[in-house]
PDB file of C-alpha atoms in Angstrom:
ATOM      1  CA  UNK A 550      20.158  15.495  -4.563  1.00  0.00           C
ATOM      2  CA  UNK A 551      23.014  16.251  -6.942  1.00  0.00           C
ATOM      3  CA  UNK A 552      21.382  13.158  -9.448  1.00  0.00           C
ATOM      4  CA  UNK A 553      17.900  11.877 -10.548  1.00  0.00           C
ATOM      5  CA  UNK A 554      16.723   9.693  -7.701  1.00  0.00           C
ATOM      6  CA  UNK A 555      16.189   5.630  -8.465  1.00  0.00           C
ATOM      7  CA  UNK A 556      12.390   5.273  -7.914  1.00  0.00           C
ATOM      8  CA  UNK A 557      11.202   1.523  -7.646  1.00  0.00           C
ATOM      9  CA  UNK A 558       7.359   1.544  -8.866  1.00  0.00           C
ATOM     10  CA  UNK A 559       5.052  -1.487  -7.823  1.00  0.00           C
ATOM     11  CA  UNK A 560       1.562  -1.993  -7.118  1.00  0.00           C
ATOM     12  CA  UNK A 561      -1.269  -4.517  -6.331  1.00  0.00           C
ATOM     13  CA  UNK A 562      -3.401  -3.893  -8.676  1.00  0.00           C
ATOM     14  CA  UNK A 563      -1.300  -5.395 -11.353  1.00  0.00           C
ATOM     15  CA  UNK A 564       1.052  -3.759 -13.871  1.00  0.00           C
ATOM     16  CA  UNK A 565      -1.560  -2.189 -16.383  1.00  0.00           C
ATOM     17  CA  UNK A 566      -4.005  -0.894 -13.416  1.00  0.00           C
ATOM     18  CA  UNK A 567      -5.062   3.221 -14.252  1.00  0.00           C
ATOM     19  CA  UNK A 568      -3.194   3.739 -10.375  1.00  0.00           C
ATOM     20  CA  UNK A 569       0.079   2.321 -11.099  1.00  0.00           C
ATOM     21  CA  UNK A 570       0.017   4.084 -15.085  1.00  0.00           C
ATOM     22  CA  UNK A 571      -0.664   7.330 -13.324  1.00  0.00           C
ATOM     23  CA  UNK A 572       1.504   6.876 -10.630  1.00  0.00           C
ATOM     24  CA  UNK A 573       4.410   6.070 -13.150  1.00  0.00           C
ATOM     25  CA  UNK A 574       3.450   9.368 -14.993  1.00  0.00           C
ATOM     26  CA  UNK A 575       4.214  11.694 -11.970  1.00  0.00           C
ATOM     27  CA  UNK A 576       7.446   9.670 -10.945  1.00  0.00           C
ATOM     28  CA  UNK A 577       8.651  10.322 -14.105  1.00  0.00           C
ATOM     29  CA  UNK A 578       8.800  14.051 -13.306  1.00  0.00           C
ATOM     30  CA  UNK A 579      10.867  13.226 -10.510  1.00  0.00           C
ATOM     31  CA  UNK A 580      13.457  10.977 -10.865  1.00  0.00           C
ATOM     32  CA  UNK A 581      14.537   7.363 -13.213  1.00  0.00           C
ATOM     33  CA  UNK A 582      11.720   4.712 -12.498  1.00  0.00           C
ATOM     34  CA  UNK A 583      11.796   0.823 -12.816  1.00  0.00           C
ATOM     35  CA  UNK A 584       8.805  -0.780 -12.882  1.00  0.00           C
ATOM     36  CA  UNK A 585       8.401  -3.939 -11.045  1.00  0.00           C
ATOM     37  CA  UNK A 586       4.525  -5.075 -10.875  1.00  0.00           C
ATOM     38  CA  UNK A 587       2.178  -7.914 -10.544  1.00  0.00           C
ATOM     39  CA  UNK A 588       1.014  -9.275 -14.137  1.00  0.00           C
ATOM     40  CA  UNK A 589      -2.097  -9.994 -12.459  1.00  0.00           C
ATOM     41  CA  UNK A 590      -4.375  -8.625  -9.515  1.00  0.00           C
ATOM     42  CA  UNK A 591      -3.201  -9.127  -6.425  1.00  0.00           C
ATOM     43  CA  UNK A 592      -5.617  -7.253  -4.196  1.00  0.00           C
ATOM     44  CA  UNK A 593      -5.519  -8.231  -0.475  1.00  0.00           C
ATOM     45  CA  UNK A 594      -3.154 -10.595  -0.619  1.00  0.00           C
ATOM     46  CA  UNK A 595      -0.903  -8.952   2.718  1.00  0.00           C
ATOM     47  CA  UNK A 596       2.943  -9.635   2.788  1.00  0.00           C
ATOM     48  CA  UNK A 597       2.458 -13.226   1.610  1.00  0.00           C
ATOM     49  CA  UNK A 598       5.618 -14.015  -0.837  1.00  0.00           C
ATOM     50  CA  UNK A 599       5.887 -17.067  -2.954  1.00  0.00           C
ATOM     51  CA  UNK A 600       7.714 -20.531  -1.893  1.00  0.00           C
ATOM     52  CA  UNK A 601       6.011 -23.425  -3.123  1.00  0.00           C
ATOM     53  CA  UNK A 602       6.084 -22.389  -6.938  1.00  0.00           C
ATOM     54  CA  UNK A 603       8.588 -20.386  -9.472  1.00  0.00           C
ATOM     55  CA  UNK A 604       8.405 -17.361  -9.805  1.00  0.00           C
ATOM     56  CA  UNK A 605       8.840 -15.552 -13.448  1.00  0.00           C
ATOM     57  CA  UNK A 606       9.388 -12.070 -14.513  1.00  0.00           C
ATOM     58  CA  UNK A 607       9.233 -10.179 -18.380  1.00  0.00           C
ATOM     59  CA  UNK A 608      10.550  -7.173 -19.479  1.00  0.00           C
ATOM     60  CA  UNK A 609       7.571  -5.428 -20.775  1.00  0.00           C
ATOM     61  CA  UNK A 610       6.873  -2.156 -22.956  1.00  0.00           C
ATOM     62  CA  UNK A 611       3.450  -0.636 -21.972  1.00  0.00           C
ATOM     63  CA  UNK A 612       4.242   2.969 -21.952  1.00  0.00           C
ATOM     64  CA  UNK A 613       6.946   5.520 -21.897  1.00  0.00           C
ATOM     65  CA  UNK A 614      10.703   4.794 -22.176  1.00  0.00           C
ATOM     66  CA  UNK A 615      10.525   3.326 -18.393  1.00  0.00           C
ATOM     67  CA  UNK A 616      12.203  -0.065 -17.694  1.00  0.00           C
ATOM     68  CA  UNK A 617       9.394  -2.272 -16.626  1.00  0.00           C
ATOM     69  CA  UNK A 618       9.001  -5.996 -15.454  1.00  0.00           C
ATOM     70  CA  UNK A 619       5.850  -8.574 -15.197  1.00  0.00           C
ATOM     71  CA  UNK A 620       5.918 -10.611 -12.299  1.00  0.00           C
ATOM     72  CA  UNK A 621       3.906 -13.844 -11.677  1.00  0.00           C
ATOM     73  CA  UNK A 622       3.879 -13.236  -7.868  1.00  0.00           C
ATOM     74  CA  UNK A 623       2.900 -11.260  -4.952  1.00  0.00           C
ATOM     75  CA  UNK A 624       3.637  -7.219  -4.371  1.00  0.00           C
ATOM     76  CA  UNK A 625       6.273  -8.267  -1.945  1.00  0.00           C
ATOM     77  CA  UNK A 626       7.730 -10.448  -4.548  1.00  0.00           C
ATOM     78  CA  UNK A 627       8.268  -8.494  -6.595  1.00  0.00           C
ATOM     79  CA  UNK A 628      10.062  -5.605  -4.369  1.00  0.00           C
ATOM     80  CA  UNK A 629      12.772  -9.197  -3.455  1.00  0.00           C
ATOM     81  CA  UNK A 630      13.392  -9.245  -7.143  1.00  0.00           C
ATOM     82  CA  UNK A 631      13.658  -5.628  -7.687  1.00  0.00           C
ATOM     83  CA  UNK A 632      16.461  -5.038  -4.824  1.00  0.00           C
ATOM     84  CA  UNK A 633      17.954  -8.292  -5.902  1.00  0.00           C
ATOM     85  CA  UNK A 634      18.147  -9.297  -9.301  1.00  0.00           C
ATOM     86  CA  UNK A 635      16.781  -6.726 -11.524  1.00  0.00           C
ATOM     87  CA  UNK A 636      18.473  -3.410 -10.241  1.00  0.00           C
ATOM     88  CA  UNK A 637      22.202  -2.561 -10.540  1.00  0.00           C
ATOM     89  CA  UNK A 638      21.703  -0.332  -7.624  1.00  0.00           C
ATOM     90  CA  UNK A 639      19.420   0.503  -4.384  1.00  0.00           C
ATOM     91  CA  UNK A 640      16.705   2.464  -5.223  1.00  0.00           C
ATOM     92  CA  UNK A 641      16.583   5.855  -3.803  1.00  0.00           C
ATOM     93  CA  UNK A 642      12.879   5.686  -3.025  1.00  0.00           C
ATOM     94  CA  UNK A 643       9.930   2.878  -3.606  1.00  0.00           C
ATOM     95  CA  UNK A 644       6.461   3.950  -4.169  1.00  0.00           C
ATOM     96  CA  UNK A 645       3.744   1.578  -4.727  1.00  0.00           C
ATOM     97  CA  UNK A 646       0.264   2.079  -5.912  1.00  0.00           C
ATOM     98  CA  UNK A 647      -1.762   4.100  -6.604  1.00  0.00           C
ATOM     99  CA  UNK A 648      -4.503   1.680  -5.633  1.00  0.00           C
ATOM    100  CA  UNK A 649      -8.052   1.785  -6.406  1.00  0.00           C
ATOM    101  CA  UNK A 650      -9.612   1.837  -3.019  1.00  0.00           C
ATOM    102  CA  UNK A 651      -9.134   2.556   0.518  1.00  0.00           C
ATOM    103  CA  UNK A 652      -5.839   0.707   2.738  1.00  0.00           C
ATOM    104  CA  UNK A 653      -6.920   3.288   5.356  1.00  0.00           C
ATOM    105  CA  UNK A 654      -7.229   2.129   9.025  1.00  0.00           C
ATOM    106  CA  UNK A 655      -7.122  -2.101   9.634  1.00  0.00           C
ATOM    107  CA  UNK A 656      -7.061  -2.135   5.730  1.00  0.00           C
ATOM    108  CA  UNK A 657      -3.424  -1.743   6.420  1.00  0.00           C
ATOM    109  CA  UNK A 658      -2.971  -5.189   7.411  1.00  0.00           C
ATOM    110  CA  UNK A 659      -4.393  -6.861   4.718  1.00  0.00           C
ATOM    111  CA  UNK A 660      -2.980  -4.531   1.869  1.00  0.00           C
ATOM    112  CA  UNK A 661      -0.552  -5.798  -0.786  1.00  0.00           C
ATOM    113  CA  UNK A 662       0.064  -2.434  -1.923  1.00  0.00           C
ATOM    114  CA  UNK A 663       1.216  -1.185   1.974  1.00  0.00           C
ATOM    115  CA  UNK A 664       2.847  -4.711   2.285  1.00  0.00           C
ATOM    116  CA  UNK A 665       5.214  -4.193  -1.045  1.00  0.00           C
ATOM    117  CA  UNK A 666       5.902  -0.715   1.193  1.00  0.00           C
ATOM    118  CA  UNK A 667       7.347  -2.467   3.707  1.00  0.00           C
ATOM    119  CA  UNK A 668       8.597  -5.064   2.202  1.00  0.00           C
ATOM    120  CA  UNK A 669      10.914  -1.717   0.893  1.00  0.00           C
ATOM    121  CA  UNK A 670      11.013  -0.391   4.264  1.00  0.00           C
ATOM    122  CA  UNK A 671      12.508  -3.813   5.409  1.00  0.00           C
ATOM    123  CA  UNK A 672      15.277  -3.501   2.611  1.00  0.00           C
ATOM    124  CA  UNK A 673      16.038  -0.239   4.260  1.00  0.00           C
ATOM    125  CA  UNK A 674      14.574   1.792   1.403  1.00  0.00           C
ATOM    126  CA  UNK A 675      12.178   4.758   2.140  1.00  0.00           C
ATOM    127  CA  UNK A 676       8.807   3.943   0.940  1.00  0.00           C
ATOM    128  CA  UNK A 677       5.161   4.947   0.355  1.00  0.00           C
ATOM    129  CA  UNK A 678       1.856   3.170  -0.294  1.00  0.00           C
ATOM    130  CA  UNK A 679      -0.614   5.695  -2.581  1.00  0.00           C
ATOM    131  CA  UNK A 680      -4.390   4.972  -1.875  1.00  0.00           C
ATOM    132  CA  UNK A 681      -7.319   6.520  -3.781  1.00  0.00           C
ATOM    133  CA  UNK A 682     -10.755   6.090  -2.188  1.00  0.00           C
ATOM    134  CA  UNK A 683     -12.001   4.434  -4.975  1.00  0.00           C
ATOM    135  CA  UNK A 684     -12.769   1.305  -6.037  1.00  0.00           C
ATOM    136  CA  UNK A 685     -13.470   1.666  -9.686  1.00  0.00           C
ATOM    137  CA  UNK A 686     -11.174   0.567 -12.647  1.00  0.00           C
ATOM    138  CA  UNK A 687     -11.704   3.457 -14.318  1.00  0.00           C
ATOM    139  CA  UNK A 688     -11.137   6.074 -11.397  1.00  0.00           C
ATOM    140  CA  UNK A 689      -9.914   9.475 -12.113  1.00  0.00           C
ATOM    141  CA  UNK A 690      -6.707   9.834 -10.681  1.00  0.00           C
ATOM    142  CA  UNK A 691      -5.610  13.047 -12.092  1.00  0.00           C
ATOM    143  CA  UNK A 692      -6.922  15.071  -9.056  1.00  0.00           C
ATOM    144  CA  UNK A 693      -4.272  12.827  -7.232  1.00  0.00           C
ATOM    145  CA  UNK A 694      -1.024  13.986  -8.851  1.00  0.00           C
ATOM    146  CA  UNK A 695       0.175  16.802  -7.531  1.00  0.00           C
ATOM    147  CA  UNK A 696      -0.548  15.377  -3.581  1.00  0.00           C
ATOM    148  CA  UNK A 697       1.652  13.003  -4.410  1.00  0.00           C
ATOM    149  CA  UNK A 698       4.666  14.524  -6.292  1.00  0.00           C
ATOM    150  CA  UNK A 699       4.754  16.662  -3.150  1.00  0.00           C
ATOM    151  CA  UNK A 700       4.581  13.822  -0.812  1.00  0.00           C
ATOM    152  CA  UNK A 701       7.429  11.958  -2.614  1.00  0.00           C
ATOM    153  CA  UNK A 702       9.850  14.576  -2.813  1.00  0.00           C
ATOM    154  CA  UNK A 703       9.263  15.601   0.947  1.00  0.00           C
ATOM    155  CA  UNK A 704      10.410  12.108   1.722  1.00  0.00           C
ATOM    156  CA  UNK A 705      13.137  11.981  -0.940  1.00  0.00           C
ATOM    157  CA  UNK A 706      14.351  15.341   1.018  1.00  0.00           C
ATOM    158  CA  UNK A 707      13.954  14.662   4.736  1.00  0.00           C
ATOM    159  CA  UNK A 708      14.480  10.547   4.258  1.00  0.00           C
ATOM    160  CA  UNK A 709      12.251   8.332   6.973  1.00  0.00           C
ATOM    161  CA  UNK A 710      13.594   6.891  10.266  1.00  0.00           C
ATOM    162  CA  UNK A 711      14.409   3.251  10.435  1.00  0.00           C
ATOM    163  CA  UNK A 712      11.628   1.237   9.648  1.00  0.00           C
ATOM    164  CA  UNK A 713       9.224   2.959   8.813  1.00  0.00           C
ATOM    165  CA  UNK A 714       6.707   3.699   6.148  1.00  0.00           C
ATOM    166  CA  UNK A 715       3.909   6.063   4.722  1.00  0.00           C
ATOM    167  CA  UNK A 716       0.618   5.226   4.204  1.00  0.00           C
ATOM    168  CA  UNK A 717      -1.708   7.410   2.281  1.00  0.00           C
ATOM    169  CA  UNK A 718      -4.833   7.443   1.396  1.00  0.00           C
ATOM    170  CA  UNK A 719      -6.361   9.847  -0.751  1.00  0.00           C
ATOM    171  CA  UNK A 720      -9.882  10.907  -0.559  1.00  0.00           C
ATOM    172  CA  UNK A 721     -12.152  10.698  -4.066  1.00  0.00           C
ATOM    173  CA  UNK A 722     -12.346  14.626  -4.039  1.00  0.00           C
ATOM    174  CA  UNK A 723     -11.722  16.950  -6.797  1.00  0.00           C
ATOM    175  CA  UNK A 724      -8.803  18.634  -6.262  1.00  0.00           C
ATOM    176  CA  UNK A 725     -10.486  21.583  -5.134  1.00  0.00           C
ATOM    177  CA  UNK A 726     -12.251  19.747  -2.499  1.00  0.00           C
ATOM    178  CA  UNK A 727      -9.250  18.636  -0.918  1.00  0.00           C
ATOM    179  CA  UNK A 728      -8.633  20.526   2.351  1.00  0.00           C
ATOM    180  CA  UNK A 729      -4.738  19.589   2.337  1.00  0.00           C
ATOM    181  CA  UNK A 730      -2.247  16.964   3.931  1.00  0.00           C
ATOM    182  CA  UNK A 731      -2.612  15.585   7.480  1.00  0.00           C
ATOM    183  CA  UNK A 732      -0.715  13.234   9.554  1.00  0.00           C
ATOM    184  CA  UNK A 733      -2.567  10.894  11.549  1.00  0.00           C
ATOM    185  CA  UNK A 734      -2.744   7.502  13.271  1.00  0.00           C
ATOM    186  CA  UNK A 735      -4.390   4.844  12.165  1.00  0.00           C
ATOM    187  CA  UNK A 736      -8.011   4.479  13.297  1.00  0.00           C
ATOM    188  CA  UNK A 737      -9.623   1.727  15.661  1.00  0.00           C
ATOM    189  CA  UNK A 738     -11.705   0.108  12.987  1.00  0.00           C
ATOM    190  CA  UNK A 739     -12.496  -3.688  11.445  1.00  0.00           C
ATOM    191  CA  UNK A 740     -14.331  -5.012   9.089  1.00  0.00           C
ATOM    192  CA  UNK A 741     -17.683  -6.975  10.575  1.00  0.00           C
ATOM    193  CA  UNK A 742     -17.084 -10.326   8.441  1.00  0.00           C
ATOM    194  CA  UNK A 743     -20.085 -11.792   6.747  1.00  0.00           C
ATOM    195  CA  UNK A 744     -20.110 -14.630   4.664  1.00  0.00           C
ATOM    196  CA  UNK A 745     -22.516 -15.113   1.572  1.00  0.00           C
ATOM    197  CA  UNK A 746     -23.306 -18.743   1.732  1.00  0.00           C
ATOM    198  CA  UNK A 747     -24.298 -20.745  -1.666  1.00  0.00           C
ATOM    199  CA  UNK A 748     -24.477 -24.106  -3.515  1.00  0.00           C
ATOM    200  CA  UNK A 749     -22.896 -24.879  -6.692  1.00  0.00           C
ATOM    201  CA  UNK A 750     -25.175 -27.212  -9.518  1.00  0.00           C
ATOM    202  CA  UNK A 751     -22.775 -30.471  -8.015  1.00  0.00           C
ATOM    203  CA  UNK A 752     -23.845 -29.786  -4.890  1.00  0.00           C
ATOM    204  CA  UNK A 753     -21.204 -28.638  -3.157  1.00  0.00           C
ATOM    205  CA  UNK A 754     -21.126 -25.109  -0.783  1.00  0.00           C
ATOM    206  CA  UNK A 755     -18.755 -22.300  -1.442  1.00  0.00           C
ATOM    207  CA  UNK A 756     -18.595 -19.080  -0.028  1.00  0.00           C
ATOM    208  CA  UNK A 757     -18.397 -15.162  -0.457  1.00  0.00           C
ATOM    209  CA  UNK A 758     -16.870 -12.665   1.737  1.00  0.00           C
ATOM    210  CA  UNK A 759     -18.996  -9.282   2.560  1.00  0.00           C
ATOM    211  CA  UNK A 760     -19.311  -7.353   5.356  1.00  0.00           C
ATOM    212  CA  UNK A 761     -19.467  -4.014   6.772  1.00  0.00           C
ATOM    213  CA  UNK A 762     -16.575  -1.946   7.919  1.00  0.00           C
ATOM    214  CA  UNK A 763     -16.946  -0.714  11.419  1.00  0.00           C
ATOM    215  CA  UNK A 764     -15.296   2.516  12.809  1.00  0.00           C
ATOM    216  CA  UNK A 765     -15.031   2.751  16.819  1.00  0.00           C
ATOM    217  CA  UNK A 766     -12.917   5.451  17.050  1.00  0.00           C
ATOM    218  CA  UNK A 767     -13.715   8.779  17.420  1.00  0.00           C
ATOM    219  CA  UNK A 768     -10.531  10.675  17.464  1.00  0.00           C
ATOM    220  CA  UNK A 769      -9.941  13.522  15.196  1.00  0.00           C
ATOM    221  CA  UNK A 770      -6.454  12.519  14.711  1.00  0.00           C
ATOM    222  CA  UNK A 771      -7.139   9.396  12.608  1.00  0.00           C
ATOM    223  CA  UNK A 772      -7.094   8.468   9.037  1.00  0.00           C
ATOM    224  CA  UNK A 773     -10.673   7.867   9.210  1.00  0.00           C
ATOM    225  CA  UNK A 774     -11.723  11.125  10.520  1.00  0.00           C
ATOM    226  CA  UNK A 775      -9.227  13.039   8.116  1.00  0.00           C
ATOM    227  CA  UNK A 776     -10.645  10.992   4.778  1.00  0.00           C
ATOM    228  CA  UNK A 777     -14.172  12.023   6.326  1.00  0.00           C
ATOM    229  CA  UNK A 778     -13.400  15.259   6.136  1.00  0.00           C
ATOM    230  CA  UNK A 779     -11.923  16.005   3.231  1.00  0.00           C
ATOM    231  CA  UNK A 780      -8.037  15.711   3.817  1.00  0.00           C
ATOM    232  CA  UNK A 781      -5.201  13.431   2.949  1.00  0.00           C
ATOM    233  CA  UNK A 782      -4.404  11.387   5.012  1.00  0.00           C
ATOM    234  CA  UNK A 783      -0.819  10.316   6.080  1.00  0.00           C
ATOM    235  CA  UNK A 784      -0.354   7.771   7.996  1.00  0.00           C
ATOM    236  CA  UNK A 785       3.591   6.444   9.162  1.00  0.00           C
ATOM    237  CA  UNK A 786       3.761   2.745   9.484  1.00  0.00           C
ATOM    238  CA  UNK A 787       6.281   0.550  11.318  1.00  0.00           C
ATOM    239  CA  UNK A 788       6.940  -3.397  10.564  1.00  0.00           C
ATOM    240  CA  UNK A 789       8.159  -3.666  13.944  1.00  0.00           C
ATOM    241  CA  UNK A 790       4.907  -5.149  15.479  1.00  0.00           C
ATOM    242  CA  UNK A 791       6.746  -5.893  19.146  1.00  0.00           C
ATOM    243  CA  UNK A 792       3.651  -4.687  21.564  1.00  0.00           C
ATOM    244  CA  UNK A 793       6.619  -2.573  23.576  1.00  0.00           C
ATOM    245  CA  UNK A 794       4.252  -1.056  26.269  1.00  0.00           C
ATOM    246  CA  UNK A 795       3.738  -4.942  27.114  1.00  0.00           C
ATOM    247  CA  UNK A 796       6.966  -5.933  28.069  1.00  0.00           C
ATOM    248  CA  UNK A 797       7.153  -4.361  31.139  1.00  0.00           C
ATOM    249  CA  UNK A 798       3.868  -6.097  32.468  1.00  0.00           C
ATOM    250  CA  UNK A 799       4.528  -9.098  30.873  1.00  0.00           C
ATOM    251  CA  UNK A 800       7.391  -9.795  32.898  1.00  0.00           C
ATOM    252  CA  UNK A 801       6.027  -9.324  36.080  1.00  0.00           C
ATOM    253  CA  UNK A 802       4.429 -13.320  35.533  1.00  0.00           C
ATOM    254  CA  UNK A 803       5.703 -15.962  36.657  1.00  0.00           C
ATOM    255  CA  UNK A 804       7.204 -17.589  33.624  1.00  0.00           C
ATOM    256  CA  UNK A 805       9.891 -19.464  34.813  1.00  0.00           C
ATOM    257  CA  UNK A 806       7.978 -21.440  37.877  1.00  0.00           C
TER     258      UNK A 806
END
């Protein structure tokens, strides 16, 4: 590219999250970066977007010379404002993360960080959700860094096809550890819901969710089995969630009696 790429930076975790400081940090090294991030924790909250309330955003100074803005609502929110009020130009690329903990597998679906991805993806931008495997606040991300420069600038070079997205998770190796990069598919695999049931001092019930996640796949071409075994996983991801092997069958009833 004969100028610095425009790199959009968001995240779930909320703007002052360790993933989304260290992903800044390597972005940096690439190309110009605008921040646009949650001013809260917005873990699991999918591609919802906000419509019953305002929404508010602040220019904020946390670190570096980076441009960077607070938004009250959702990942995917804040991408909208991004594209269409706060930049004076497409960005060239929109990375979001890094989050503490997995979006591997059915994780996809519920992930704010992968839906701010596509919420790029659908604005035609190339994109890519960063996952580490873990969960802590204070995770060591440095191990991380170099994975995904490379990742980013393969995708600034080579672009994506039409909607689509990368989702990678990164296993909580040293770097050392790491056997490399694959690409996979996403592993047959939910979460076994349990609920915690309780009773507050008025009285009244309330509820918390646990439960165990379940793999029941055992391909060696999945996310799962590449995290398992000690390699990044990538992962492309398309928003277009037409069932197209379907159609065919589908229209062999007899709708229209």
């Amino acid at each position: 590219m004969s100028k610095r790429p425009l790199i959009l930076v968001t995240n779930d975790d909320g703007i002052t999250a360790p993933g989304i400081r260290t992903l800044i940090s390597v972005m940096n090294t690439i190309g110009d970066v605008v921040v646009v991030a949650p001013d809260s924790p917005q873990s699991a909250m999918g591609h919802a977007i906000t419509i019953n309330s305002t929404l508010h955003i602040e220019k904020v100074t946390i670190d570096g010379k980076q441009p960077e803005y607070s938004c009250s609502g959702t990942p995917a929110d804040c991408v909208k404002l991004a594209v269409n009020e706060i930049l004076d130009r497409r960005p060239d690329i929109c990375v979001s993360g890094i989050n503490h903990g997995s979006n591997s597998s059915i994780n996809v679906i519920y992930s704010g960080t992968m839906s701010a991805a596509l919420e790029a993806g659908i604005e035609g931008i190339p994109a890519i959700g960063f996952s580490l495997l873990d969960y802590n606040w204070n995770a060591n991300f440095e191990h991380s860094k170099s994975f995904i420069k490379t990742i980013t600038k393969q995708v600034l070079e080579h672009g994506l096809p039409d909607g689509v997205v990368l989702n990678v998770n990164i296993p909580n190796l040293e770097k050392k550890a790491i056997k490399g990069i694959k690409v996979c598919r996403q592993a047959r695999a939910n979460w076994k819901e349990e609920f915690d049931k309780r009773t507050n001092p008025m009285g009244r019930d309330y509820y918390w969710l646990t439960g165990k996640f379940v793999n029941m796949d055992n391909g060696e071409d999945t996310d799962e089995w590449a995290l398992e075994n000690g390699y990044i996983s990538v992962v492309p991801v398309q928003f277009d969630l037409t069932a197209h092997h379907t159609i065919q069958n589908l229209n062999t009833w007899k709708l229209n009696e």
